[in-house]
Structure formats: C-alpha cells, structure tokens
Amino acid sequence: MPDIRTDKAPAPVVQSFNEWDPLEEVIVGTVLGATYPECGPVLAAAGEPDWLWHYQGVLVEEESVQAAHEQLEELVSVLQGEGVTVRRPDPFPHNVGYSTPFWQCRSGWNTANPRDLFLVVGDEIIECASPMRHRHFEPLAYRRLFTDYFRAGARLTSAPKPALRDALYDHNCRGADTGKRIHPEGQPRRYPITELEPVWEAADFVRCGRDLFVIRSVATNALGIEWVRRHLGSGFRVHEIKTRCATPLHIDTTFVPLAPGKALVNPDWINVAELPECLRKWDVLQAPRPTYEPESPMASPQFSSQWLSMNVLSLDHERVVVDAQQHKLIRKLEEWGFTPVPIHFDHFGPFGGSFHCATLDVRRRGKLESYF
C-alpha cells in the first residue's frame, strides 16, 4: 500500500465523498473465471432468459471472457496513464457450489463489478447485504485488499449478512408480469424481495458529498435503504429517486451525478418533475438514446440494459470515461462542457455493467462538502 504523505500528515488511503473529485485510486474488477449465475428470484423478476436455467454454474465461453477482458485491460491502461493507482480483486472459484443452513446455490457469477457490493463514504468501505444468493460469497475476493486498507487506516463495515430465507422472496414475481420496461402509471409496483430483513446493493446509491441518492429496486428494499440512512447518521442525507423502470436495478443507469450542479438522467425512467426538491436547482441533463452497433453484444443485451450507455466514470469535474460507441452521448457531454474519454467497452456489458459498475473509487482528491 502506498505511503502518500503531505507536509503535515499522512494522506488517507481511502477517502471518497462523491462521484467527480479527481480520481487517485480505484479498484477495477475482473471477468476471468466468470460463470453463468443461478437464476434465482431476483434475476427471474428482471426477466432473465429461459436458457439460463440450462447453463447455471457453467463457465462463460472463453471467447466472450477474452473480449471483455481486453476491453477491461484497456480501461486499466487509460487509468494508469492518468496517474491513477489501480487495484484488482483476488481470483475466486465462481464455478463452485455452496450452501448455508437455509439454502444452496450451484455457483457464483463473476467479480467484474465491485461497485455493486461496496459503498465508499469518506474513509469507510461498507459491504452491502445483497439479496442475490449467487453473490453471497463474492466479497471474499476483496478481503485481502480491504484488510490492507484497514491496516493503513481505513474503516471497514459490513451490513448484517442476510439469511436469504425463501420468505424474503416473491417467487411469483417474474419478468413476464412486468411486460414493458416502463412501469404502468398508477399501478402498484411489485418487487421480487419482501421486507423480511434489510437487503441492498451498493450500486443503487450514488454520492454527492453529504447527500446520497438511491433507488428502491429488485435488489434493494425499504429496510435496506433505512439501514444505510441510520448507519451514516445525521451528518448525511439519503434521498430516494423515483424510477419508472419496471424492473429497476442499480441507479447508475438512471441517475448519474457528473459534477457539482450537473446530473445525467435516463429520460425513459426519470420524470424530472418528481426528482427530490434539493435537485431542482441543478442542471438535469437528459441522456440521448443508446447507440450500439448492430454486431455489438449490447445490441440485444441479455444480462443488462442498453442504458449502460450512461454508466460512465468521472476522472474529475470535466473528464468522463464513456463507451466509444455512444456518439450521441459524447457530443452531448461536449456541449455540456465535459471532456469525454472514449473507450470501447461493449463486450463488458454482458457481465453486468459498464465503467461505473466495473470500478470502485477508493480515493478521490477532495473533502466532504454539501452541494445543496
């Protein structure tokens, strides 16, 4: 672990309060060893393909893994070229089944998206309480790395490990029930997880200093949101963003803060008039529709949404890493005063994310502020 010092005191090895301060250190995931996940209630509710039932626990084809790996390594190269320290998780046997006293699972999935499972607030790394059984032991791939951060002064916290009993799930909540991707207005929303215990995934939260924004999703229930709110305490405010997505999962395809006073939103899933009051003075930038090439694996995604187009990573207040195929978004970012950094990243999409998901910023150069 680097010993980064100032004239007065050691700099914190973990410190990140928002999505845009200058990036200094980041964890980047890996697709190596990825398997097809078990299609549990959460994935079933998201409308995952029927063929998945026949491939649970099978290693993903080497051709797909290698294509995504090469694009991921290009991201690492660009980050390192900008002087950013890059850390990686340890190898993990995702093709091994496991069980608890209450259930068993055929396999894990991958270690591609550290943002999904960990929330960094200041000098604290918080492990989430995911409701996905196939991700139950995925955090162990980061244990050695986080122990090093702890030795260097960071705080480590884990939300109560959920039991994930069958009663947590609505097993009849299927993707077919939702029909269109936009939830019908005025109809009650149905989630595949109940309020039996607090469950949440970290990628349903984004940070703007003392204010965090969250969506309730197929992986985050109301109790999970309340756990985060109470844990952070009175020094922070947690605001819920309403989404019209029929099967919402992770906020970074819906609402993405880019800089103080500027946020990117999904025009299909966000009604600007329903945003929290504190955002009314911000510039709300509507993302253009995704533009993937016909031969791209994201032309018809299986495990994600084409709106991963807006799943960008800010290097600082101006520079934004964006998928090179998103020509419309690149032009819009330039019009809005940003400097896009285009990288081809569409082969990573089938592994569940894009730039924001694939990274976990553990140190940004800045301090805790209120932007509202």
C-alpha positions as MATLAB code, in Angstrom:
seq = 'MPDIRTDKAPAPVVQSFNEWDPLEEVIVGTVLGATYPECGPVLAAAGEPDWLWHYQGVLVEEESVQAAHEQLEELVSVLQGEGVTVRRPDPFPHNVGYSTPFWQCRSGWNTANPRDLFLVVGDEIIECASPMRHRHFEPLAYRRLFTDYFRAGARLTSAPKPALRDALYDHNCRGADTGKRIHPEGQPRRYPITELEPVWEAADFVRCGRDLFVIRSVATNALGIEWVRRHLGSGFRVHEIKTRCATPLHIDTTFVPLAPGKALVNPDWINVAELPECLRKWDVLQAPRPTYEPESPMASPQFSSQWLSMNVLSLDHERVVVDAQQHKLIRKLEEWGFTPVPIHFDHFGPFGGSFHCATLDVRRRGKLESYF';
ca = [
       0.000    0.000    0.000;
       1.500    3.382   -0.994;
       2.548    5.798    1.744;
       1.174    9.066    0.371;
       2.186   11.956    2.627;
       1.788   15.697    2.837;
       3.937   18.106    4.829;
       1.551   17.845    7.769;
       0.142   14.334    7.989;
      -0.307   11.089    6.066;
      -2.983   11.330    3.408;
      -5.892    8.917    3.941;
      -5.521    5.773    1.863;
      -9.316    5.592    1.484;
     -11.279    8.807    1.009;
     -14.072    9.383   -1.489;
     -17.144   11.537   -0.908;
     -18.626   11.993   -4.381;
     -18.569   10.792   -7.986;
     -16.435   13.561   -9.514;
     -13.447   14.731   -7.443;
     -10.067   13.935   -9.090;
      -9.614   10.171   -9.076;
      -6.426    8.896   -7.395;
      -7.032    5.213   -6.595;
      -9.597    2.730   -7.850;
     -10.445   -0.963   -7.725;
     -11.207   -2.489  -11.121;
     -12.986   -5.831  -11.364;
     -12.164   -8.861  -13.495;
     -14.183  -11.149  -15.779;
     -11.716  -14.034  -15.509;
     -13.347  -17.154  -14.079;
     -16.899  -15.894  -14.749;
     -19.762  -18.421  -14.765;
     -23.428  -18.225  -15.689;
     -25.318  -17.443  -12.467;
     -28.122  -19.391  -10.875;
     -31.422  -17.877  -11.953;
     -32.853  -17.038   -8.524;
     -35.960  -14.931   -7.765;
     -34.225  -11.578   -8.311;
     -32.911  -12.439  -11.767;
     -36.180  -14.125  -12.701;
     -38.076  -10.944  -11.833;
     -35.714   -8.986  -14.063;
     -36.780  -11.165  -16.987;
     -33.615  -13.186  -17.485;
     -33.690  -15.602  -20.468;
     -35.093  -19.103  -20.154;
     -31.887  -20.650  -21.495;
     -30.072  -19.502  -18.352;
     -31.655  -22.371  -16.427;
     -29.591  -24.826  -18.515;
     -26.255  -23.027  -18.029;
     -26.221  -22.317  -14.297;
     -22.703  -22.803  -12.942;
     -21.153  -23.279  -16.392;
     -18.061  -21.219  -17.167;
     -18.745  -18.414  -19.641;
     -17.304  -19.107  -23.105;
     -13.626  -18.166  -23.369;
     -14.241  -16.019  -26.451;
     -16.680  -13.774  -24.559;
     -14.457  -13.617  -21.484;
     -11.387  -12.697  -23.508;
     -13.169   -9.946  -25.463;
     -14.413   -8.355  -22.225;
     -11.036   -8.853  -20.530;
      -9.217   -6.985  -23.293;
     -11.572   -4.007  -23.024;
     -11.226   -4.037  -19.244;
      -7.444   -4.033  -19.524;
      -7.656   -1.048  -21.879;
      -9.606    0.809  -19.171;
      -6.881   -0.092  -16.663;
      -4.216    1.188  -19.067;
      -6.027    4.515  -19.537;
      -6.487    4.967  -15.788;
      -2.852    4.200  -15.058;
      -1.843    6.580  -17.833;
      -3.720    9.301  -15.944;
      -1.695    8.528  -12.809;
      -4.494    6.596  -11.083;
      -3.450    3.684   -8.857;
      -5.390    0.558   -9.885;
      -6.066   -2.383   -7.553;
      -7.627   -5.721   -8.544;
      -9.559   -8.415   -6.635;
      -8.098  -11.849   -5.999;
      -9.099  -14.860   -8.149;
     -12.256  -16.565   -6.900;
     -13.770  -20.008   -7.746;
     -17.199  -18.925   -9.004;
     -17.931  -22.365  -10.502;
     -18.072  -23.988   -7.063;
     -21.461  -24.543   -5.433;
     -22.114  -23.687   -1.789;
     -24.816  -23.704    0.854;
     -25.963  -22.233    4.157;
     -28.318  -23.800    6.726;
     -31.269  -22.347    4.752;
     -30.451  -22.782    1.046;
     -27.923  -23.945   -1.506;
     -26.606  -22.379   -4.695;
     -24.981  -24.012   -7.719;
     -22.375  -21.314   -8.302;
     -21.403  -17.671   -8.076;
     -21.242  -15.324  -11.081;
     -18.188  -13.104  -11.533;
     -16.019  -10.490   -9.836;
     -16.500   -7.905  -12.573;
     -18.406   -5.196  -10.712;
     -17.057   -4.106   -7.306;
     -19.421   -1.096   -7.299;
     -22.365   -3.464   -6.859;
     -21.270   -4.715   -3.453;
     -19.333   -1.905   -1.747;
     -20.167    1.691   -0.853;
     -17.283    4.042   -0.048;
     -18.206    7.060    2.089;
     -15.212    9.073    3.196;
     -12.676    6.701    4.766;
     -15.218    3.892    5.229;
     -15.788    0.889    2.971;
     -19.263   -0.559    3.586;
     -20.051   -4.074    2.382;
     -23.695   -4.336    1.306;
     -26.291   -7.011    2.106;
     -27.116   -8.338   -1.352;
     -30.297  -10.407   -1.773;
     -28.697  -12.414   -4.600;
     -27.650  -15.807   -3.313;
     -25.127  -16.297   -6.118;
     -23.254  -13.210   -4.827;
     -23.241  -14.260   -1.152;
     -19.510  -15.022   -1.007;
     -18.296  -12.742   -3.809;
     -16.979  -10.115   -1.324;
     -14.292  -12.595   -0.225;
     -12.392  -11.814   -3.430;
     -11.701   -8.349   -1.948;
     -10.941   -9.400    1.634;
      -7.140   -9.325    1.365;
      -7.184   -5.957   -0.373;
      -9.571   -4.415    2.142;
      -7.533   -5.779    5.039;
      -4.563   -3.880    3.620;
      -6.687   -0.723    3.504;
      -7.742   -1.351    7.101;
      -4.119   -1.673    8.217;
      -3.438    1.651    6.506;
      -6.201    3.401    8.476;
      -9.462    2.872    6.579;
     -12.674    1.855    8.311;
     -14.332   -1.424    7.275;
     -18.010   -2.092    7.901;
     -20.274   -4.923    6.800;
     -24.057   -4.681    6.877;
     -25.688   -7.616    8.689;
     -25.251  -10.668    6.466;
     -28.791  -11.550    5.348;
     -30.141  -15.056    5.922;
     -31.844  -15.029    2.476;
     -34.551  -17.467    3.545;
     -37.240  -18.295    0.987;
     -39.674  -15.951    2.742;
     -37.556  -12.975    1.620;
     -38.629  -13.554   -1.985;
     -41.813  -13.252   -4.002;
     -41.256  -16.326   -6.152;
     -44.196  -15.436   -8.419;
     -42.755  -12.060   -9.406;
     -41.494  -12.780  -12.924;
     -40.250  -10.640  -15.737;
     -43.324  -11.589  -17.749;
     -45.514   -9.884  -15.133;
     -43.970   -6.520  -15.902;
     -44.482   -6.619  -19.658;
     -42.951   -3.386  -20.901;
     -39.777   -1.991  -19.376;
     -41.690    1.070  -18.132;
     -43.905    0.509  -15.103;
     -47.582    1.318  -15.823;
     -48.504    4.611  -14.165;
     -50.915    4.347  -11.262;
     -50.486    0.595  -10.771;
     -48.903   -0.819   -7.602;
     -45.295   -1.868   -8.031;
     -44.288   -5.435   -7.302;
     -40.795   -6.393   -6.188;
     -39.209   -9.860   -6.001;
     -37.915   -9.122   -2.482;
     -40.034   -8.542    0.609;
     -39.274   -6.562    3.760;
     -38.348   -9.640    5.805;
     -34.852   -8.242    6.512;
     -32.689   -5.352    5.266;
     -31.147   -6.116    1.861;
     -29.468   -3.712   -0.530;
     -26.809   -3.422   -3.182;
     -24.340   -0.566   -3.136;
     -24.806    0.273   -6.828;
     -28.308    1.502   -6.001;
     -26.617    4.500   -4.290;
     -24.617    7.441   -5.651;
     -22.817   10.062   -3.570;
     -22.879   13.862   -3.696;
     -20.995   14.797   -0.534;
     -23.375   14.963    2.402;
     -26.243   13.834    0.156;
     -26.676   10.325   -1.236;
     -29.323    9.291   -3.764;
     -30.851    5.827   -4.007;
     -33.485    3.885   -5.915;
     -35.579    1.118   -4.449;
     -35.005   -1.805   -6.797;
     -35.219   -5.547   -7.309;
     -32.088   -5.772   -5.128;
     -32.693   -3.018   -2.534;
     -35.735   -2.885   -0.244;
     -37.026   -0.114    2.002;
     -35.386   -1.674    5.073;
     -32.038   -1.721    3.264;
     -32.320    1.980    2.451;
     -33.210    2.713    6.074;
     -30.210    0.686    7.296;
     -27.846    2.831    5.214;
     -29.571    6.030    6.365;
     -29.244    5.127   10.059;
     -25.707    3.841    9.676;
     -24.452    7.046    8.063;
     -26.196    9.126   10.712;
     -27.206   12.761   10.930;
     -24.162   14.020    9.009;
     -25.609   12.660    5.759;
     -28.949   12.807    3.942;
     -30.298    9.910    1.868;
     -32.844   10.822   -0.847;
     -34.901    8.313   -2.826;
     -35.155    8.757   -6.599;
     -38.399    7.543   -8.185;
     -37.942    5.417  -11.284;
     -40.449    4.378  -13.925;
     -38.380    1.317  -14.864;
     -40.477   -1.827  -14.436;
     -37.537   -3.821  -13.073;
     -35.090   -1.267  -11.626;
     -31.618   -2.489  -10.727;
     -28.801   -0.069   -9.807;
     -29.106    3.682  -10.014;
     -26.230    4.270  -12.437;
     -28.381    3.582  -15.494;
     -30.985    6.020  -14.179;
     -29.365    8.959  -12.354;
     -25.653    9.808  -12.588;
     -24.135   12.925  -10.933;
     -21.315   14.247  -13.134;
     -20.168   17.390  -11.305;
     -21.496   19.850   -8.718;
     -24.824   21.072  -10.082;
     -24.962   18.650  -13.040;
     -26.598   15.231  -13.264;
     -27.283   12.865  -16.155;
     -30.725   11.217  -16.147;
     -32.457    8.484  -18.113;
     -35.372   10.149  -19.992;
     -37.344    6.888  -20.105;
     -37.150    6.151  -16.399;
     -36.989    9.585  -14.759;
     -39.734   12.166  -14.508;
     -37.728   15.317  -13.821;
     -40.690   16.867  -12.009;
     -40.521   14.041   -9.441;
     -36.847   14.463   -8.556;
     -36.100   15.350   -4.915;
     -36.545   19.026   -4.092;
     -32.822   19.510   -3.494;
     -32.099   18.777   -7.171;
     -34.441   21.434   -8.569;
     -31.589   23.965   -8.925;
     -29.257   21.505  -10.650;
     -28.818   21.211  -14.409;
     -30.579   17.951  -15.253;
     -29.102   16.584  -18.480;
     -31.207   14.022  -20.334;
     -29.103   11.225  -21.798;
     -29.603   10.546  -25.516;
     -30.726    7.099  -26.567;
     -28.012    4.415  -26.681;
     -26.207    3.899  -29.989;
     -24.703    0.402  -30.155;
     -23.543   -1.106  -33.444;
     -25.710   -3.999  -34.804;
     -22.897   -6.537  -34.247;
     -22.283   -5.409  -30.661;
     -23.252   -7.812  -27.840;
     -25.135   -4.838  -26.378;
     -27.367   -4.567  -29.462;
     -29.619   -7.113  -27.737;
     -28.373   -7.431  -24.139;
     -29.266  -10.462  -22.019;
     -27.997   -9.583  -18.550;
     -28.247   -5.800  -18.612;
     -29.861   -2.789  -20.275;
     -28.702   -0.745  -23.244;
     -28.881    2.199  -20.840;
     -25.471    1.088  -19.611;
     -24.581    3.743  -22.187;
     -24.863    6.312  -19.369;
     -22.897    4.177  -16.879;
     -19.895    6.499  -17.104;
     -16.915    7.118  -14.800;
     -15.758   10.637  -13.940;
     -12.000   11.147  -13.708;
     -12.593   14.660  -12.363;
     -15.068   17.542  -12.716;
     -14.547   17.660  -16.513;
     -13.237   14.342  -17.888;
     -15.715   11.490  -18.263;
     -14.921    7.948  -19.433;
     -17.664    6.895  -21.869;
     -18.281    3.998  -24.262;
     -16.783    4.836  -27.662;
     -19.935    3.702  -29.493;
     -22.070    6.317  -27.730;
     -21.561    9.030  -30.348;
     -24.666   10.988  -29.349;
     -23.752   10.982  -25.671;
     -20.180   12.011  -26.466;
     -21.431   15.038  -28.425;
     -23.861   15.961  -25.648;
     -21.158   15.742  -22.992;
     -19.006   18.081  -25.059;
     -21.924   20.518  -25.390;
     -22.384   20.409  -21.629;
     -18.744   21.385  -21.029;
     -17.237   17.950  -20.320;
     -14.267   16.245  -21.976;
     -15.259   12.682  -22.952;
     -12.635    9.925  -22.792;
     -13.975    7.298  -25.250;
     -13.084    3.639  -24.677;
     -14.663    0.605  -26.353;
     -16.450   -1.300  -23.596;
     -19.493   -3.055  -25.068;
     -18.135   -6.589  -24.585;
     -18.093   -5.973  -20.833;
     -21.855   -5.292  -20.767;
     -22.965   -8.962  -20.714;
     -21.054   -9.331  -17.437;
     -23.465   -6.923  -15.758;
     -22.166   -3.369  -16.021;
     -20.039   -0.687  -17.602;
     -17.404    1.800  -16.413;
     -19.094    2.876  -13.162;
     -20.031   -0.678  -12.190;
     -16.611   -2.086  -13.085;
     -14.816    0.309  -10.741;
     -14.849    1.315   -7.086;
     -13.145    4.621   -6.393;
     -11.426    4.361   -3.035;
      -9.611    7.689   -3.148;
     -10.573   10.977   -4.763;
      -8.766   14.219   -4.020;
     -11.340   16.347   -2.214;
     -13.201   16.868    1.043;
     -16.659   16.384    2.439;
     -18.961   19.166    1.255;
     -22.655   19.943    0.885;
     -23.757   20.787   -2.655;
     -27.343   21.703   -1.821;
];
